[in-house]
Amino acid sequence: MKNFVKSVIVGAAVVMTGNAAMADDGFYVGAFGVASFYQDLEGKIDGSTASSDNSIVDTNRTVELDTGFGGVLEAGYNVDDFTISLSGGWRQAETDSITSATNVDGDADIYTAFVNVGYNFDTGTEITPFVNVGGGLIVADADVSFTDTADDNAAVSESETIYAPGVRAGVGFDYAIDANTSLSAAYDLMLSFDGDFDNKFGKADDDLLVHSVMIGIKYGF
């Protein structure tokens, strides 16, 4: 009986030590794979181009983007139950369709840099739920070409690099697999502001809204 009690106490101490190590103050790094789901973009050719018969083209458009994939790297510091971190990411987006257009071919590389703050909920187990928010910069390097059926089948081909401030918010959990390493899963919502796509063909003035699922690993020092 004494041996059994001793084993239980030792086992509990080991578990508590492992959990405490993951929650200790200190630096950590993380790497994540990302699947992103983009809200449709609403845009408009707002009179800055004319059709072949010199009438003004004024066409509302919806741009649909396919599911994209990418990655995020993160480095941060835990203090008590709070976290401050820097994150940088890359996501791919491919154009699925554009209203009043055929032969659509488009893609974008979306780069992000954010400063984040978060809170970890200590459950006393290997599982640590968390929430975080951040603000920073979103850069989209976009290329698109299509046949404009609203403008006498004119051929359109454009490239643009768009810079926009952005915010993000996430919720997820870490699962400690040892004293330093944890698996992580999260849902992330990202929104850009004032990222207008301006060129001779008009203006797509909608904000970029991205839902993402992130799976990765964190390592604490």
Coordinates of C-alpha atoms in Angstrom, one line a residue:
M1 CA 0.0 0.0 0.0
K2 CA 2.8 2.4 0.9
N3 CA 4.5 1.6 -2.5
F4 CA 1.2 2.4 -4.3
V5 CA 0.7 5.7 -2.5
K6 CA 4.4 6.6 -3.2
S7 CA 3.9 5.8 -6.9
V8 CA 0.8 8.0 -7.2
I9 CA 2.6 10.9 -5.5
V10 CA 5.6 10.6 -7.7
G11 CA 3.5 10.2 -10.9
A12 CA 1.5 13.3 -9.9
A13 CA 4.6 15.3 -9.3
V14 CA 6.0 14.3 -12.7
V15 CA 2.8 15.5 -14.5
M16 CA 2.6 18.7 -12.5
T17 CA 6.3 19.4 -13.3
G18 CA 5.8 18.9 -17.0
N19 CA 2.7 21.2 -17.1
A20 CA 4.5 23.8 -15.0
A21 CA 7.5 23.8 -17.4
M22 CA 5.2 24.6 -20.3
A23 CA 3.7 27.5 -18.4
D24 CA 7.0 28.9 -17.0
D25 CA 8.1 32.3 -18.0
G26 CA 10.5 32.2 -20.9
F27 CA 11.0 32.4 -24.7
Y28 CA 9.4 30.0 -27.2
V29 CA 9.2 29.5 -30.9
G30 CA 6.5 27.9 -33.0
A31 CA 5.9 26.7 -36.6
F32 CA 2.4 26.2 -38.1
G33 CA 0.8 24.9 -41.3
V34 CA -2.2 26.9 -42.4
A35 CA -5.3 26.3 -44.4
S36 CA -7.0 29.6 -45.3
F37 CA -10.6 30.2 -46.5
Y38 CA -11.2 33.6 -48.1
Q39 CA -14.4 35.7 -48.1
D40 CA -15.4 36.8 -51.6
L41 CA -14.1 40.2 -52.6
E42 CA -16.6 42.8 -53.9
G43 CA -15.2 45.3 -56.4
K44 CA -16.2 47.7 -59.1
I45 CA -14.9 49.1 -62.3
D46 CA -15.9 52.6 -61.4
G47 CA -15.7 54.6 -64.7
S48 CA -11.9 54.7 -65.0
T49 CA -12.1 52.7 -68.2
A50 CA -14.3 52.9 -71.3
S51 CA -15.6 50.3 -73.7
S52 CA -14.8 50.3 -77.4
D53 CA -17.9 52.4 -78.1
N54 CA -16.7 55.0 -75.6
S55 CA -19.5 54.4 -73.1
I56 CA -18.4 54.3 -69.5
V57 CA -18.1 50.8 -68.0
D58 CA -19.5 50.5 -64.4
T59 CA -19.5 46.9 -63.4
N60 CA -19.9 45.5 -60.0
R61 CA -17.8 42.3 -59.6
T62 CA -17.4 39.5 -57.1
V63 CA -14.0 37.8 -56.9
E64 CA -14.1 34.3 -55.5
L65 CA -10.8 32.8 -54.2
D66 CA -10.0 29.1 -53.7
T67 CA -8.9 27.7 -50.4
G68 CA -5.2 28.6 -49.9
F69 CA -2.4 27.0 -47.9
G70 CA 0.7 28.4 -46.3
G71 CA 2.7 28.7 -43.1
V72 CA 3.4 30.9 -40.0
L73 CA 6.5 31.2 -37.9
E74 CA 6.2 32.7 -34.4
A75 CA 8.5 33.7 -31.6
G76 CA 7.4 34.9 -28.2
Y77 CA 7.7 35.2 -24.5
N78 CA 5.5 33.8 -21.7
V79 CA 5.1 35.8 -18.5
D80 CA 2.7 34.4 -15.9
D81 CA -0.4 33.5 -18.1
F82 CA 0.3 36.2 -20.7
T83 CA 2.1 35.9 -24.0
I84 CA 3.6 38.5 -26.3
S85 CA 4.9 37.4 -29.7
L86 CA 5.9 38.3 -33.2
S87 CA 4.6 36.3 -36.1
G88 CA 5.3 36.2 -39.8
G89 CA 3.4 34.3 -42.4
W90 CA 2.8 33.4 -46.0
R91 CA -0.5 32.3 -47.6
Q92 CA -1.4 31.5 -51.2
A93 CA -4.6 32.6 -52.8
E94 CA -5.8 31.6 -56.3
T95 CA -8.7 33.2 -58.2
D96 CA -11.6 30.9 -58.8
S97 CA -13.9 33.2 -60.7
I98 CA -14.7 36.9 -61.4
T99 CA -18.1 38.3 -62.3
S100 CA -18.5 39.2 -66.0
A101 CA -15.2 37.5 -66.9
T102 CA -14.0 34.4 -68.6
N103 CA -10.6 32.8 -68.9
V104 CA -9.8 33.8 -65.4
D105 CA -6.2 33.2 -64.2
G106 CA -5.0 34.8 -61.0
D107 CA -3.1 34.2 -57.9
A108 CA -1.6 36.1 -54.9
D109 CA 1.1 35.6 -52.4
I110 CA 0.0 37.1 -49.1
Y111 CA 2.6 38.0 -46.5
T112 CA 1.8 39.0 -42.9
A113 CA 3.8 40.5 -40.0
F114 CA 2.0 40.9 -36.6
V115 CA 2.7 41.8 -33.0
N116 CA 0.4 39.7 -30.8
V117 CA -0.7 39.5 -27.2
G118 CA -2.4 36.5 -25.7
Y119 CA -3.7 34.8 -22.6
N120 CA -3.2 31.2 -21.6
F121 CA -5.8 29.4 -19.4
D122 CA -4.0 27.2 -17.0
T123 CA -6.2 24.0 -16.6
G124 CA -3.6 22.0 -14.5
T125 CA -3.5 19.4 -17.3
E126 CA -1.5 18.9 -20.5
I127 CA -4.1 21.0 -22.4
T128 CA -3.8 24.8 -22.3
P129 CA -6.5 26.8 -24.1
F130 CA -5.5 30.3 -25.3
V131 CA -6.8 33.4 -27.0
N132 CA -4.8 36.1 -28.7
V133 CA -5.1 39.2 -30.8
G134 CA -2.6 41.1 -33.0
G135 CA -2.1 44.0 -35.3
G136 CA 0.4 44.6 -38.1
L137 CA 0.9 44.6 -41.9
I138 CA -0.5 42.6 -44.8
V139 CA 1.2 42.6 -48.2
A140 CA -0.4 41.0 -51.2
D141 CA 1.5 40.4 -54.4
A142 CA -1.3 39.8 -56.9
D143 CA -1.4 38.9 -60.6
V144 CA -4.6 38.5 -62.5
S145 CA -5.7 38.1 -66.2
F146 CA -9.1 37.6 -67.7
T147 CA -11.4 38.3 -70.6
D148 CA -13.8 41.1 -69.7
T149 CA -17.2 40.2 -71.0
A150 CA -18.5 43.6 -69.7
D151 CA -16.1 45.5 -72.0
D152 CA -16.4 43.9 -75.4
N153 CA -14.3 40.9 -74.4
A154 CA -11.3 43.1 -73.7
A155 CA -8.2 41.3 -72.5
V156 CA -7.2 42.3 -69.0
S157 CA -3.8 41.6 -67.4
E158 CA -2.6 43.3 -64.2
S159 CA 0.0 42.9 -61.5
E160 CA -0.1 44.8 -58.2
T161 CA 1.5 44.8 -54.8
I162 CA -0.9 45.9 -52.1
Y163 CA 0.1 47.1 -48.6
A164 CA -2.6 47.3 -45.9
P165 CA -2.8 47.4 -42.1
G166 CA -4.5 44.4 -40.6
V167 CA -5.7 42.9 -37.4
R168 CA -6.2 39.3 -36.4
A169 CA -7.7 37.2 -33.5
G170 CA -7.2 33.6 -32.7
V171 CA -8.4 30.9 -30.3
G172 CA -7.0 27.4 -29.8
F173 CA -5.2 25.1 -27.4
D174 CA -1.7 23.7 -26.8
Y175 CA -1.2 20.0 -25.8
A176 CA 2.1 19.4 -23.9
I177 CA 3.9 16.3 -25.0
D178 CA 6.9 16.9 -22.8
A179 CA 8.4 19.6 -20.6
N180 CA 9.4 21.8 -23.5
T181 CA 7.3 20.8 -26.5
S182 CA 3.6 21.2 -27.3
L183 CA 1.3 20.5 -30.2
S184 CA -0.9 23.5 -31.1
A185 CA -4.2 23.9 -33.0
A186 CA -6.0 27.1 -33.5
Y187 CA -8.7 29.0 -35.5
D188 CA -7.5 32.4 -36.8
L189 CA -9.5 35.4 -38.2
M190 CA -7.6 38.0 -40.2
L191 CA -8.9 41.3 -41.6
S192 CA -7.1 43.9 -43.8
F193 CA -8.0 47.6 -44.0
D194 CA -7.7 50.0 -46.9
G195 CA -6.1 47.5 -49.3
D196 CA -7.5 49.0 -52.4
F197 CA -6.5 47.5 -55.7
D198 CA -6.2 50.5 -58.0
N199 CA -5.2 50.4 -61.7
K200 CA -6.4 51.5 -65.1
F201 CA -9.2 48.9 -65.0
G202 CA -10.8 50.3 -61.9
K203 CA -10.8 49.7 -58.2
A204 CA -11.5 46.6 -56.0
D205 CA -12.2 48.4 -52.7
D206 CA -13.2 45.5 -50.4
D207 CA -11.3 44.5 -47.4
L208 CA -9.6 41.0 -47.2
L209 CA -11.2 38.7 -44.7
V210 CA -9.5 35.4 -44.1
H211 CA -10.5 32.4 -41.9
S212 CA -7.7 30.0 -41.2
V213 CA -7.1 26.7 -39.4
M214 CA -3.6 26.4 -38.0
I215 CA -1.8 23.2 -36.9
G216 CA 1.7 23.3 -35.5
I217 CA 4.3 22.8 -32.8
K218 CA 5.8 25.0 -30.1
Y219 CA 9.1 24.7 -28.3
G220 CA 9.9 26.5 -25.0
F221 CA 13.3 27.4 -23.7

